[in-house]
Coordinates of C-alpha atoms and ligand atoms in Angstrom, one line a residue:
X1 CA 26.2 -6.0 22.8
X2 CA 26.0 -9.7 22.6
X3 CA 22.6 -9.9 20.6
X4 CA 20.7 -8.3 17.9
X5 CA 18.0 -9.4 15.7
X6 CA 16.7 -7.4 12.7
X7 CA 12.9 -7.3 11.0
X8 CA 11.9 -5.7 7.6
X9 CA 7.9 -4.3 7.6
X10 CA 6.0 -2.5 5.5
X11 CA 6.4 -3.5 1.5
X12 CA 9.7 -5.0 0.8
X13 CA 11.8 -3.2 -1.6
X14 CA 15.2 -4.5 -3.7
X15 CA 18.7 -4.5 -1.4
X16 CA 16.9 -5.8 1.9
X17 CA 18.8 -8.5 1.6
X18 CA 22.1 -7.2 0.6
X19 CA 21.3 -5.2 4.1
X20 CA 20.9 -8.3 5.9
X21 CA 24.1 -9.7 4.7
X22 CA 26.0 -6.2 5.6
X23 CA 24.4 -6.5 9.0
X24 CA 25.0 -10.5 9.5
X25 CA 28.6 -10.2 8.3
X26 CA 29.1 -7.0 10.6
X27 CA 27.9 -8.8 13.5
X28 CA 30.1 -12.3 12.3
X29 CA 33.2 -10.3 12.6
X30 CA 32.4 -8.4 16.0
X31 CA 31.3 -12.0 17.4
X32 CA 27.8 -10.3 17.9
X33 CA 24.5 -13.5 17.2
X34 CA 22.6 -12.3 14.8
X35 CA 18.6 -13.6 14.7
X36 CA 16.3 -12.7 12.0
X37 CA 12.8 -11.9 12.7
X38 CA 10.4 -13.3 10.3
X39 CA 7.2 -11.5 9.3
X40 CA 8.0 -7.8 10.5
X41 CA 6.7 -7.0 13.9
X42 CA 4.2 -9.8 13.3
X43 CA 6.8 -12.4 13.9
X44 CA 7.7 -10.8 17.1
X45 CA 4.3 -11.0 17.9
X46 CA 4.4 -15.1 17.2
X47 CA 8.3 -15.2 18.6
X48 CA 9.3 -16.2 15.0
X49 CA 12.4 -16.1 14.8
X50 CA 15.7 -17.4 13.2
X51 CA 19.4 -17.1 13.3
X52 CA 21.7 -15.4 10.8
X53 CA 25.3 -16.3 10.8
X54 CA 27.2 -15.6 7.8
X55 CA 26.6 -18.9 5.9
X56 CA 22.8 -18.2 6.1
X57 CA 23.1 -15.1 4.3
X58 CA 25.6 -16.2 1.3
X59 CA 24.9 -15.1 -2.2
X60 CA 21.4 -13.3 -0.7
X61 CA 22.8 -9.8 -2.2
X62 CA 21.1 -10.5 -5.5
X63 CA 17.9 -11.1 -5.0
X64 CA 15.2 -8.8 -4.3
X65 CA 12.4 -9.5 -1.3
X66 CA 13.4 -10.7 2.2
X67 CA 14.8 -14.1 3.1
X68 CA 12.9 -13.0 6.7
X69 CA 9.9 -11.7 4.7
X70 CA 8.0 -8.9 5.9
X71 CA 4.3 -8.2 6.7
X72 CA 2.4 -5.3 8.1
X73 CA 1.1 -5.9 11.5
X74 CA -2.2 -4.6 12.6
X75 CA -1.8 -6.6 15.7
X76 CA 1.2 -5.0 16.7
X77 CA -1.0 -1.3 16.8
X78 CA -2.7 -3.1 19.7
X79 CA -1.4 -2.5 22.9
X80 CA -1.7 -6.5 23.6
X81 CA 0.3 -6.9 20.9
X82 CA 3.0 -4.5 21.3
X83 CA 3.2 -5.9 24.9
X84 CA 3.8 -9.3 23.8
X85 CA 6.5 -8.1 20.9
X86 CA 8.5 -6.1 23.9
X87 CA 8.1 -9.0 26.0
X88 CA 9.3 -11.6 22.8
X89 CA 12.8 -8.9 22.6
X90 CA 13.2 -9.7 26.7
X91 CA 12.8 -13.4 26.7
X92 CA 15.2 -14.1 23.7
X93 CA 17.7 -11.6 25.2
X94 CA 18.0 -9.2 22.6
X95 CA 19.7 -6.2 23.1
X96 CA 19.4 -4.0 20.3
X97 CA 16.9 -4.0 17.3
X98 CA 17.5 -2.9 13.3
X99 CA 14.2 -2.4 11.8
X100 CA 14.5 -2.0 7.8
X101 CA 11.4 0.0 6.6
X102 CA 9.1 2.9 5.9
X103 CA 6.8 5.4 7.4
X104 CA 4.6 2.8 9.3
X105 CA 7.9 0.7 10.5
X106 CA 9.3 3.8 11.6
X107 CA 6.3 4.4 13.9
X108 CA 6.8 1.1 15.1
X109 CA 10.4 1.4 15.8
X110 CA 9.3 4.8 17.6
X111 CA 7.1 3.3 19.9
X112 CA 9.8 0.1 20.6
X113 CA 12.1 3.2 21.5
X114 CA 9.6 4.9 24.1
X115 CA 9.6 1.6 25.7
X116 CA 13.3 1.6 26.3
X117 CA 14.3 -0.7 23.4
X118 CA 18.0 -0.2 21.6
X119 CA 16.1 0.8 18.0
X120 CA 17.9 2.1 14.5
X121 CA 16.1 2.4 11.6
X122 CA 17.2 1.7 8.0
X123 CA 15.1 3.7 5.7
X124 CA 13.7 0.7 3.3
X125 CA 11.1 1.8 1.0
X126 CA 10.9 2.1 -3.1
X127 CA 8.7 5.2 -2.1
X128 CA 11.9 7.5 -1.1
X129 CA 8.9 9.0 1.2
X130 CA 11.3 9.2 4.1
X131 CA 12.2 13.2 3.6
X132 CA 15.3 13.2 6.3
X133 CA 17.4 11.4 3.5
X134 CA 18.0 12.2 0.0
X135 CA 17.3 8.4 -0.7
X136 CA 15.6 4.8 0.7
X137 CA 16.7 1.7 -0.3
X138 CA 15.0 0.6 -3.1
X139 CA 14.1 3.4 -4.7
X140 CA 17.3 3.6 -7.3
X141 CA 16.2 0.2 -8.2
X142 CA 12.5 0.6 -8.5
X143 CA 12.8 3.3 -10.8
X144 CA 15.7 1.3 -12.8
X145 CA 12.7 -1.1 -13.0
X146 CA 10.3 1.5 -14.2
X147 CA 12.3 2.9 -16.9
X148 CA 13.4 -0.3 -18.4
X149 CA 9.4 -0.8 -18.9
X150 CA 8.9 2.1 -19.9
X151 CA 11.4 1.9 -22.3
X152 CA 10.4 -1.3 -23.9
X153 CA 6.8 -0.9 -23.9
X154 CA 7.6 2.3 -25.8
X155 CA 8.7 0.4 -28.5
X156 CA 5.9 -0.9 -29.4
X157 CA 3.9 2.2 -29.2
X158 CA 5.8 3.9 -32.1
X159 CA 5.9 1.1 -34.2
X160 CA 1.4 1.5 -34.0
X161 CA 1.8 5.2 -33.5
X162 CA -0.3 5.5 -30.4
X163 CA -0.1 7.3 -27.2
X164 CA 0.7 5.7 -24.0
X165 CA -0.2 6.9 -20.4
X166 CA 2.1 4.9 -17.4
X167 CA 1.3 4.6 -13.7
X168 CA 4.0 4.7 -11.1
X169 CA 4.3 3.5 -7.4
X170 CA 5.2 5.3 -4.8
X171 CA 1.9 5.7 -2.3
X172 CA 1.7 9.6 -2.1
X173 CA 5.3 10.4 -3.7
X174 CA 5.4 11.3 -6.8
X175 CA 9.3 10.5 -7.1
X176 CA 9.2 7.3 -8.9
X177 CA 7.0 9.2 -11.7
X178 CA 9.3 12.1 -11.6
X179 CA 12.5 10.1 -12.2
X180 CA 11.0 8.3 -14.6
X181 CA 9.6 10.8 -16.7
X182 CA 12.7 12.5 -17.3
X183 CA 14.9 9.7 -17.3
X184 CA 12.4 8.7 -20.8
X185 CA 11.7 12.0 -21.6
X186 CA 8.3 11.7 -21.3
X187 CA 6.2 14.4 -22.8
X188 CA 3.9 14.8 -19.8
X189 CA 4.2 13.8 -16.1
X190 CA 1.3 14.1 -13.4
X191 CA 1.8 14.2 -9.5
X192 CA 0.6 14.9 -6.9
X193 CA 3.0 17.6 -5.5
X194 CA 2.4 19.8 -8.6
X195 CA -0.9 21.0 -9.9
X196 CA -2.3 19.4 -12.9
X197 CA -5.2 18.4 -14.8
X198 CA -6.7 16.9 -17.7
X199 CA -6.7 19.5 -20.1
X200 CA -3.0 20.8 -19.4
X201 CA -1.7 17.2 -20.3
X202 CA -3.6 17.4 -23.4
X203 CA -2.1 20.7 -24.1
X204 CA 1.6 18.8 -23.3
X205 CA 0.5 16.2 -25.8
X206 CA -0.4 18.7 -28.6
X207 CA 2.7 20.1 -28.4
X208 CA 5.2 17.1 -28.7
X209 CA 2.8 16.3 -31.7
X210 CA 3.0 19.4 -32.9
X211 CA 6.4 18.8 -32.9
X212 CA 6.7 15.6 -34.7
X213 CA 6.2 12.9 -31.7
X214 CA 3.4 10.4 -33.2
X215 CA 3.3 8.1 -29.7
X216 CA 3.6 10.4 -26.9
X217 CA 4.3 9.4 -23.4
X218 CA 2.5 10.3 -19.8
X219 CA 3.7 9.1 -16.7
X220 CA 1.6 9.7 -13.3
X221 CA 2.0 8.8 -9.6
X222 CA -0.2 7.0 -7.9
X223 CA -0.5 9.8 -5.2
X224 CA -1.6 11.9 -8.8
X225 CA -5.2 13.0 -8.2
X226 CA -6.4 12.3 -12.3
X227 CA -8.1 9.0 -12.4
X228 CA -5.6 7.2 -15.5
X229 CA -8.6 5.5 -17.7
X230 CA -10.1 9.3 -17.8
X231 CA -6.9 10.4 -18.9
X232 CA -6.5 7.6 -21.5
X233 CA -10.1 8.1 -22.3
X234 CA -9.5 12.4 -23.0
X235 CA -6.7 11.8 -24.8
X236 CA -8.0 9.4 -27.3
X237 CA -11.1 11.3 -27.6
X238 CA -9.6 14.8 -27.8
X239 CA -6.5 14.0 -30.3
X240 CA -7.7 11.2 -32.3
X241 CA -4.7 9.0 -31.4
X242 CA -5.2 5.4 -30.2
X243 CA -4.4 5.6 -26.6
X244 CA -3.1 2.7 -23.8
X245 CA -3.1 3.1 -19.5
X246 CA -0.5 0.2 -18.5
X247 CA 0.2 0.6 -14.4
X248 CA 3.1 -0.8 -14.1
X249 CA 3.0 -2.3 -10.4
X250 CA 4.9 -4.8 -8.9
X251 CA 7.4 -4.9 -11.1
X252 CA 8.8 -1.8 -9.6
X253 CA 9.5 -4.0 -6.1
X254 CA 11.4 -6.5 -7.8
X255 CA 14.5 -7.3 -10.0
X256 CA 18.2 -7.5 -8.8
X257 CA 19.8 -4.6 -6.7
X258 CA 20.8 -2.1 -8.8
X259 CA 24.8 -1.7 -7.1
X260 CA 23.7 1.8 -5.6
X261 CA 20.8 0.5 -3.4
X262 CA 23.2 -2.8 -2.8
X263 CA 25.9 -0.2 -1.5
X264 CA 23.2 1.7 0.1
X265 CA 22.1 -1.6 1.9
X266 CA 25.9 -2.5 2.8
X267 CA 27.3 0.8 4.3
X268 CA 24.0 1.2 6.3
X269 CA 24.3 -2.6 7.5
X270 CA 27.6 -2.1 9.0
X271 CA 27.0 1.7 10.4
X272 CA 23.7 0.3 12.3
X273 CA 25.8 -2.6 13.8
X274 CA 28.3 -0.3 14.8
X275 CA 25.5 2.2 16.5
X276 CA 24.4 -0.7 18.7
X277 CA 27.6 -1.8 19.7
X278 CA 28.5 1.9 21.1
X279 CA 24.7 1.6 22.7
X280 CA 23.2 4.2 21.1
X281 CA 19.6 3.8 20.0
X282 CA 16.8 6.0 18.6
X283 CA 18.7 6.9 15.2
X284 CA 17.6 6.7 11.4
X285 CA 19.8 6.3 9.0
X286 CA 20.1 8.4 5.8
X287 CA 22.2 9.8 2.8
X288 CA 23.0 13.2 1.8
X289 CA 25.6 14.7 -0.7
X290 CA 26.9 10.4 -0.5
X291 CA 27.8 11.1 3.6
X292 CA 25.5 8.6 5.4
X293 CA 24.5 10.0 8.7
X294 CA 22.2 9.1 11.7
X295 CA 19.7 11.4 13.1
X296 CA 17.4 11.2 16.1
X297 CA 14.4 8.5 15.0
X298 CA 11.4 10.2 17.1
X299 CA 12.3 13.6 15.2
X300 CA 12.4 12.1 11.0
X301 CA 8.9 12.4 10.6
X302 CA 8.7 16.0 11.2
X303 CA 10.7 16.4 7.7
X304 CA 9.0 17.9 4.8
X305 CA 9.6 16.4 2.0
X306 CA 11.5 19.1 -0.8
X307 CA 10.3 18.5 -4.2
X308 CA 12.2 18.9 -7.2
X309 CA 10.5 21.2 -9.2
X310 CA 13.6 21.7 -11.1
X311 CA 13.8 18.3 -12.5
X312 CA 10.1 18.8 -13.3
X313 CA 11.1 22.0 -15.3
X314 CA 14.3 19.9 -16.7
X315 CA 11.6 17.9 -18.3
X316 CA 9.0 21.2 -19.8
X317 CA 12.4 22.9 -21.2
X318 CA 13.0 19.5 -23.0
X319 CA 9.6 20.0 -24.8
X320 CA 10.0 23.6 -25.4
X321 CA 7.2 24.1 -22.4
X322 CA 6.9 27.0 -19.9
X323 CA 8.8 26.3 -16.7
X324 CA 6.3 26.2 -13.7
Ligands
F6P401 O1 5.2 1.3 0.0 C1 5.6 0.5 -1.1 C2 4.4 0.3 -2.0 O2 4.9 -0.5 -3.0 C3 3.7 1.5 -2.5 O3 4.4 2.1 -3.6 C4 2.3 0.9 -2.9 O4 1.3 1.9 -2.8 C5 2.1 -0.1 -1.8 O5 3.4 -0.4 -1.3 C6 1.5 -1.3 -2.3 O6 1.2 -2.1 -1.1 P1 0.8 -3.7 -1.2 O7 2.0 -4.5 -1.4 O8 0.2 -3.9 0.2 O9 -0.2 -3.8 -2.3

């Protein structure tokens, strides 16, 4: 393998980078060229491209983002597109391809695969909505991210005595809400993979007052069905208490690294290098029990994904609630 180039697509998330520098130092000492493909499949599309040697990538570890960028690609859906991406690979003589990414990338990469291209795919994505593997990268630090807000905004809530409902990331996971919520205790947490409503986080909210708590604390998804200013709105109305919806948004895609998505983003880097220079192609990447492991790329989206209802009941037990 004398070539590889490497794209992020989909929304970025925190350790791209720090996977970049794995993969560019990886390649550096296996006197493999490195090129960087700006703009997700898009900048195939556009042949933008860029080389990575090791001095490009110094000191990038830190810093969330992507020094290529990334974009989705509706254009690359199309089969004029795709044509002139697999045709971009060809002409710059690249021989095998890391794609750092989600759901959508990993469709991409899927199709790149079925057309005879050396593919592996890094499972980037704050969402953790890639069920193969325990983890993505990303997600330690977005919900690092999450509970520092949480945590500060908190403050200020018990100091005016009010209630405060959050809204999490994470598309149609609800594991950015989950974490969160029991990581701040929060006395009640709405997703979409359990069934709640309305009047059962009031009922949550009684309780913690009617144990003491005088600014309780809701965190839902954004997969969560509930609508957040009806929440905010029923819970004000219904318990008297002054009552704020913050959605906490980007915030949770940036900050620095936390060091497990960093050594997430570092041990992948050099294990998909290594995958391309023993030719293999079609694998995903993943983590389970702190193994990393590579499985067959056209099979990952078949996983379900495996909700932890126990971390959900961690979280009742804490407020003397029923377990589900
Ligand atoms: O997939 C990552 C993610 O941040 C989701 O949690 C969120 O729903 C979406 O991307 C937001 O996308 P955009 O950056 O296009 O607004």
């Amino acid at each position: 393998m004398r070539k590889i180039a490497v794209l992020c697509s989909g929304g970025d998330c925190q350790a791209m980078n720090a996977c970049i520098k794995a993969i560019a130092d990886t390649c550096h000492s296996n006197k493999i060229e490195l090129l960087g493909i700006n703009r997700g499949y898009q900048g195939l599309i556009d042949n933008d491209l860029r080389p990575l040697r090791k001095l490009d990538v110094a000191n990038i570890e830190t810093v969330a983002g992507a020094i290529i960028k990334t974009s989705r690609s509706p254009e690359f859906m199309t089969e004029k597109g795709f044509n002139k991406a697999l045709e971009n690979l060809k002409n710059n003589g690249i021989e095998g391809l890391i794609v750092i990414g989600g759901n959508g990338s990993f469709r991409g990469a899927r199709d790149l695969v079925n057309a005879g291209v050396h593919v592996i795919g890094i499972p980037g994505t704050i969402d953790n909505d890639l069920f193969y593997t325990e983890r993505s990268l990303g997600f330690d630090t977005a919900v690092q991210q999450a509970v520092n807000a949480v945590t500060d905004i908190k403050q200020t809530m018990y100091a005016n005595d009010r209630a405060v409902v959050f809204k999490c990331m994470g598309r149609h996971c609800g594991d950015i809400a989950l974490h969160t919520a029991v990581a701040v205790e929060a006395d009640s947490l709405a997703v979409n993979e359990v069934e709640y409503s309305i009047p059962q986080i009031i009922e949550d909210i009684k309780n913690s007052m009617s144990h003491g708590v005088t600014s309780p604390v809701v965190v839902m998804s954004e997969g969560s069905k509930l609508d957040m200013e009806e929440v905010v709105y029923e819970i004000q109305s219904q318990l008297q208490i002054t009552t704020r919806g913050i959605e906490l948004g980007y915030v949770q895609r940036g900050g620095e690294p936390t060091y497990y998505d960093r050594m997430l983003g570092v041990r992948w880097g050099v294990l998909a290098v290594q995958l391309l220079m023993q030719d293999m192609t079609n694998l995903a990447l993943g983590i389970k029990n702190d193994k990393i492991f590579s499985t067959p790329l056209i099979e990952v989206e078949h996983v379900l994904q495996e909700f932890r209802v126990d971390m959900v009941n961690d979280l009742r037990t804490l407020h003397a609630l029923p377990k589900l």
